[in-house]
Every structure is written in C-alpha cells, then in structure tokens.
C-alpha cells in the first residue's frame, strides 16, 4: 500500500499552469493526458542519466503545494510553530517527499482512467482509477489555484487522504515528543533519504 501513496506524484503532472474557469475541466483533462505521456517518456531514461532523474523528479514534485499540504497535516499544531520553524518544516517536508519520489518507479506505469474532472473558482478535483498489477484503486487529486497556477495539495486513495496519513503520523509524534523533537526527526529522515537516493 505504501507504494501506492507514491502515486501522489502523478497528481503533479496533472496540474495546468493556466486554466480559464469555464474551460477548466476540459483543459485540465487535456493537460493530464499530455503530462502523463511526458513523465512516462522521461522515466524510461531514468536509469541512463542523472539529468533524466532530475527531470523526472522535477515533473513529479514541482506542482505540489508542500506548504498547504504540510500545514493541513500539522492541524492544530501548525499554530504553535514560529515563522522560522514553519519554514524549516516546509523545506524539510518537501525535501523528504522529493528524495523518496523515485524510490518505486513501478507506480508511474499504472494505467490511469479519468472518471471526472471539476473546477469551481480556485478549487479543482480530478477523479481517476489507477490500475497496476491487476489492482485497481480510486485516486482523487485535490488542487487549488493561486497566482502561480494550479497546485496539488492532497491525494485521496480509496477514500484515504495523503494529508490524513501525514496528519496521524505528525500529530501523534508532536503530541508525544514535542515540536523541536519532531522537526529534528524530519531533518534526520531527510539526511538518510538524501544519502540513499
């Protein structure tokens, strides 16, 4: 199941830079299909070139709103972070996700079926089914738009949200050990993941 959470990265390739509100669903769908082809093409070269690995990592991660995702995962503890701690948290959290994003490439070869796409104002969703190794999962991507375009902030896999999973882990740790220990544990994890990636 852990590898399926990595499918979050597919959401990143589905996010258009500019989408007019009235044409949002149609343009989001077209962009999704184009980017799905693009990332799969780059991933075929990942073992051959460090440049291809970095291009794949960029395609996978650059449209995730790590700040929104992380702050939602922290829940009530977000208000307890200083501005400096929040910046450190977002940078470290993003670094961990980026470092792990190429760990299991099989998920990126999933056959994706787009069930529905909707956009209202600054919010959008993409509902899909992803099939890999005879297993089909419902995957819903949640997006929001700001001045920089559309950004992914949650992925819901078979009714279980990525933010929800992080929230359970993060908030449990903070409740037991406190914010300084939590931030230090993330820094250690990033160092380990970066060294092994």
mmCIF file of C-alpha atoms in Angstrom:
data_model
loop_
_atom_site.group_PDB
_atom_site.id
_atom_site.type_symbol
_atom_site.label_atom_id
_atom_site.label_comp_id
_atom_site.label_asym_id
_atom_site.label_seq_id
_atom_site.Cartn_x
_atom_site.Cartn_y
_atom_site.Cartn_z
ATOM 1 C CA UNK A 1 0.000 0.000 0.000
ATOM 2 C CA UNK A 2 2.929 2.326 0.710
ATOM 3 C CA UNK A 3 3.964 2.351 -2.934
ATOM 4 C CA UNK A 4 0.500 3.459 -3.948
ATOM 5 C CA UNK A 5 0.941 6.604 -1.873
ATOM 6 C CA UNK A 6 3.789 7.480 -4.173
ATOM 7 C CA UNK A 7 1.191 7.845 -6.892
ATOM 8 C CA UNK A 8 0.716 11.277 -5.360
ATOM 9 C CA UNK A 9 3.395 12.352 -7.740
ATOM 10 C CA UNK A 10 1.173 11.618 -10.686
ATOM 11 C CA UNK A 11 -1.030 14.409 -9.421
ATOM 12 C CA UNK A 12 1.774 16.827 -10.000
ATOM 13 C CA UNK A 13 1.883 16.034 -13.684
ATOM 14 C CA UNK A 14 -1.815 16.738 -13.965
ATOM 15 C CA UNK A 15 -1.759 20.391 -12.979
ATOM 16 C CA UNK A 16 -2.030 23.031 -15.687
ATOM 17 C CA UNK A 17 -0.380 26.426 -15.314
ATOM 18 C CA UNK A 18 -3.377 28.411 -16.549
ATOM 19 C CA UNK A 19 -6.959 27.293 -16.858
ATOM 20 C CA UNK A 20 -9.915 29.532 -17.542
ATOM 21 C CA UNK A 21 -12.720 28.809 -15.103
ATOM 22 C CA UNK A 22 -15.279 27.916 -17.766
ATOM 23 C CA UNK A 23 -12.856 25.636 -19.641
ATOM 24 C CA UNK A 24 -11.184 24.230 -16.528
ATOM 25 C CA UNK A 25 -12.286 20.577 -16.665
ATOM 26 C CA UNK A 26 -11.600 20.167 -20.395
ATOM 27 C CA UNK A 27 -8.188 21.819 -20.220
ATOM 28 C CA UNK A 28 -7.196 20.007 -17.030
ATOM 29 C CA UNK A 29 -8.060 16.688 -18.698
ATOM 30 C CA UNK A 30 -6.041 17.518 -21.814
ATOM 31 C CA UNK A 31 -3.076 18.598 -19.730
ATOM 32 C CA UNK A 32 -3.291 15.443 -17.604
ATOM 33 C CA UNK A 33 -3.067 13.184 -20.607
ATOM 34 C CA UNK A 34 -0.186 15.143 -22.139
ATOM 35 C CA UNK A 35 1.849 15.202 -18.961
ATOM 36 C CA UNK A 36 1.188 11.537 -18.253
ATOM 37 C CA UNK A 37 2.829 10.730 -21.587
ATOM 38 C CA UNK A 38 5.686 13.146 -20.872
ATOM 39 C CA UNK A 39 6.587 11.748 -17.487
ATOM 40 C CA UNK A 40 6.411 8.152 -18.681
ATOM 41 C CA UNK A 41 8.790 9.020 -21.520
ATOM 42 C CA UNK A 42 11.274 10.626 -19.117
ATOM 43 C CA UNK A 43 11.067 7.702 -16.701
ATOM 44 C CA UNK A 44 12.228 5.312 -19.437
ATOM 45 C CA UNK A 45 15.567 7.148 -19.341
ATOM 46 C CA UNK A 46 15.923 7.446 -15.566
ATOM 47 C CA UNK A 47 18.487 4.641 -15.230
ATOM 48 C CA UNK A 48 20.597 6.055 -18.052
ATOM 49 C CA UNK A 49 21.128 9.646 -16.980
ATOM 50 C CA UNK A 50 21.293 11.710 -13.794
ATOM 51 C CA UNK A 51 19.844 14.564 -15.826
ATOM 52 C CA UNK A 52 16.812 12.389 -16.649
ATOM 53 C CA UNK A 53 16.418 11.515 -12.959
ATOM 54 C CA UNK A 54 16.360 15.182 -12.023
ATOM 55 C CA UNK A 55 13.919 15.978 -14.835
ATOM 56 C CA UNK A 56 11.627 13.207 -13.598
ATOM 57 C CA UNK A 57 11.928 14.414 -10.021
ATOM 58 C CA UNK A 58 11.042 17.917 -11.168
ATOM 59 C CA UNK A 59 7.994 16.760 -13.140
ATOM 60 C CA UNK A 60 6.814 14.731 -10.181
ATOM 61 C CA UNK A 61 7.212 17.344 -7.455
ATOM 62 C CA UNK A 62 7.263 20.889 -8.729
ATOM 63 C CA UNK A 63 3.487 21.461 -8.613
ATOM 64 C CA UNK A 64 2.858 20.130 -5.109
ATOM 65 C CA UNK A 65 1.951 22.830 -2.604
ATOM 66 C CA UNK A 66 4.054 21.436 0.226
ATOM 67 C CA UNK A 67 3.191 24.338 2.499
ATOM 68 C CA UNK A 68 -0.580 23.792 2.257
ATOM 69 C CA UNK A 69 -0.224 20.018 2.462
ATOM 70 C CA UNK A 70 2.117 20.218 5.442
ATOM 71 C CA UNK A 71 0.102 22.806 7.349
ATOM 72 C CA UNK A 72 -3.064 20.751 6.929
ATOM 73 C CA UNK A 73 -1.200 17.677 8.165
ATOM 74 C CA UNK A 74 0.019 19.550 11.247
ATOM 75 C CA UNK A 75 -3.551 20.582 12.055
ATOM 76 C CA UNK A 76 -3.766 22.470 15.363
ATOM 77 C CA UNK A 77 -0.001 22.218 15.899
ATOM 78 C CA UNK A 78 0.641 24.475 12.904
ATOM 79 C CA UNK A 79 -0.328 27.495 15.008
ATOM 80 C CA UNK A 80 2.372 26.561 17.547
ATOM 81 C CA UNK A 81 5.227 26.843 15.043
ATOM 82 C CA UNK A 82 7.175 30.059 14.772
ATOM 83 C CA UNK A 83 7.635 31.511 11.296
ATOM 84 C CA UNK A 84 11.189 30.144 11.240
ATOM 85 C CA UNK A 85 10.089 26.682 12.390
ATOM 86 C CA UNK A 86 7.334 26.618 9.766
ATOM 87 C CA UNK A 87 9.801 27.496 7.015
ATOM 88 C CA UNK A 88 12.178 24.765 8.219
ATOM 89 C CA UNK A 89 9.305 22.296 8.384
ATOM 90 C CA UNK A 90 8.046 23.028 4.856
ATOM 91 C CA UNK A 91 11.558 22.838 3.368
ATOM 92 C CA UNK A 92 12.350 19.594 5.163
ATOM 93 C CA UNK A 93 8.973 18.020 4.414
ATOM 94 C CA UNK A 94 9.321 18.909 0.717
ATOM 95 C CA UNK A 95 12.869 17.535 0.710
ATOM 96 C CA UNK A 96 11.721 14.195 2.118
ATOM 97 C CA UNK A 97 8.977 13.817 -0.476
ATOM 98 C CA UNK A 98 11.364 14.793 -3.274
ATOM 99 C CA UNK A 99 14.054 12.382 -2.064
ATOM 100 C CA UNK A 100 11.584 9.491 -1.986
ATOM 101 C CA UNK A 101 9.797 10.327 -5.232
ATOM 102 C CA UNK A 102 11.835 7.982 -7.437
ATOM 103 C CA UNK A 103 12.041 5.136 -4.929
ATOM 104 C CA UNK A 104 9.380 2.963 -6.585
ATOM 105 C CA UNK A 105 9.062 3.721 -10.281
ATOM 106 C CA UNK A 106 6.541 0.947 -10.929
ATOM 107 C CA UNK A 107 3.642 3.100 -9.739
ATOM 108 C CA UNK A 108 4.244 5.565 -12.551
ATOM 109 C CA UNK A 109 3.453 2.885 -15.101
ATOM 110 C CA UNK A 110 -0.086 2.465 -13.799
ATOM 111 C CA UNK A 111 -2.844 2.609 -16.398
ATOM 112 C CA UNK A 112 -4.884 5.692 -15.500
ATOM 113 C CA UNK A 113 -8.557 6.156 -16.359
ATOM 114 C CA UNK A 114 -10.023 9.615 -15.841
ATOM 115 C CA UNK A 115 -13.522 9.407 -14.380
ATOM 116 C CA UNK A 116 -14.303 13.089 -13.793
ATOM 117 C CA UNK A 117 -12.641 16.475 -13.602
ATOM 118 C CA UNK A 118 -14.177 19.539 -11.996
ATOM 119 C CA UNK A 119 -13.115 23.110 -11.367
ATOM 120 C CA UNK A 120 -15.021 25.756 -9.415
ATOM 121 C CA UNK A 121 -13.337 29.049 -8.713
ATOM 122 C CA UNK A 122 -9.930 28.345 -7.204
ATOM 123 C CA UNK A 123 -10.630 24.686 -6.402
ATOM 124 C CA UNK A 124 -10.424 21.626 -8.648
ATOM 125 C CA UNK A 125 -10.523 17.863 -8.416
ATOM 126 C CA UNK A 126 -9.515 15.005 -10.675
ATOM 127 C CA UNK A 127 -11.056 11.572 -10.050
ATOM 128 C CA UNK A 128 -9.259 8.638 -11.594
ATOM 129 C CA UNK A 129 -8.790 4.914 -11.389
ATOM 130 C CA UNK A 130 -5.227 3.616 -11.453
ATOM 131 C CA UNK A 131 -4.566 0.007 -12.422
ATOM 132 C CA UNK A 132 -1.260 -1.741 -11.752
ATOM 133 C CA UNK A 133 -0.511 -5.449 -11.356
ATOM 134 C CA UNK A 134 -4.198 -6.419 -11.505
ATOM 135 C CA UNK A 135 -5.050 -3.983 -8.700
ATOM 136 C CA UNK A 136 -7.315 -1.005 -9.343
ATOM 137 C CA UNK A 137 -7.540 1.898 -6.930
ATOM 138 C CA UNK A 138 -9.652 5.047 -6.928
ATOM 139 C CA UNK A 139 -7.361 8.075 -6.839
ATOM 140 C CA UNK A 140 -8.672 11.614 -6.391
ATOM 141 C CA UNK A 141 -6.427 14.648 -6.684
ATOM 142 C CA UNK A 142 -7.362 17.884 -4.924
ATOM 143 C CA UNK A 143 -5.981 21.132 -6.298
ATOM 144 C CA UNK A 144 -6.148 24.827 -5.647
ATOM 145 C CA UNK A 145 -5.177 27.786 -7.772
ATOM 146 C CA UNK A 146 -3.118 30.781 -6.762
ATOM 147 C CA UNK A 147 -1.163 33.378 -8.699
ATOM 148 C CA UNK A 148 1.288 30.727 -9.863
ATOM 149 C CA UNK A 149 -1.342 28.408 -11.352
ATOM 150 C CA UNK A 150 -2.818 25.135 -10.125
ATOM 151 C CA UNK A 151 -1.208 23.261 -7.245
ATOM 152 C CA UNK A 152 -1.811 19.799 -5.834
ATOM 153 C CA UNK A 153 -2.393 19.655 -2.084
ATOM 154 C CA UNK A 154 -3.938 16.250 -1.376
ATOM 155 C CA UNK A 155 -4.398 12.841 -2.957
ATOM 156 C CA UNK A 156 -7.162 10.548 -1.765
ATOM 157 C CA UNK A 157 -6.547 6.864 -2.489
ATOM 158 C CA UNK A 158 -9.521 4.562 -1.951
ATOM 159 C CA UNK A 159 -11.022 7.178 0.385
ATOM 160 C CA UNK A 160 -7.823 7.612 2.423
ATOM 161 C CA UNK A 161 -6.153 11.015 2.032
ATOM 162 C CA UNK A 162 -2.409 11.571 1.902
ATOM 163 C CA UNK A 163 -2.828 14.577 4.194
ATOM 164 C CA UNK A 164 -4.804 12.399 6.594
ATOM 165 C CA UNK A 165 -1.981 9.854 6.689
ATOM 166 C CA UNK A 166 0.627 12.505 7.367
ATOM 167 C CA UNK A 167 -1.643 14.089 9.996
ATOM 168 C CA UNK A 168 -1.865 10.888 12.010
ATOM 169 C CA UNK A 169 1.910 10.442 11.965
ATOM 170 C CA UNK A 170 2.901 14.072 12.530
ATOM 171 C CA UNK A 171 0.363 14.930 15.205
ATOM 172 C CA UNK A 172 0.968 11.717 17.159
ATOM 173 C CA UNK A 173 4.716 12.396 17.206
ATOM 174 C CA UNK A 174 4.299 16.035 18.243
ATOM 175 C CA UNK A 175 1.831 15.122 20.980
ATOM 176 C CA UNK A 176 4.285 12.597 22.459
ATOM 177 C CA UNK A 177 7.627 14.320 21.878
ATOM 178 C CA UNK A 178 7.010 17.998 21.083
ATOM 179 C CA UNK A 179 7.733 20.228 18.104
ATOM 180 C CA UNK A 180 11.544 20.517 18.443
ATOM 181 C CA UNK A 181 11.938 16.717 18.533
ATOM 182 C CA UNK A 182 9.533 16.387 15.591
ATOM 183 C CA UNK A 183 11.490 18.842 13.449
ATOM 184 C CA UNK A 184 14.756 17.123 14.352
ATOM 185 C CA UNK A 185 13.306 13.732 13.404
ATOM 186 C CA UNK A 186 12.326 15.120 9.990
ATOM 187 C CA UNK A 187 15.823 16.530 9.474
ATOM 188 C CA UNK A 188 17.358 13.135 10.287
ATOM 189 C CA UNK A 189 14.965 11.398 7.909
ATOM 190 C CA UNK A 190 15.800 13.833 5.116
ATOM 191 C CA UNK A 191 19.527 13.232 5.657
ATOM 192 C CA UNK A 192 19.011 9.447 5.489
ATOM 193 C CA UNK A 193 16.772 9.613 2.418
ATOM 194 C CA UNK A 194 19.098 12.005 0.596
ATOM 195 C CA UNK A 195 22.098 9.791 1.302
ATOM 196 C CA UNK A 196 20.348 6.683 -0.019
ATOM 197 C CA UNK A 197 18.718 8.423 -3.025
#
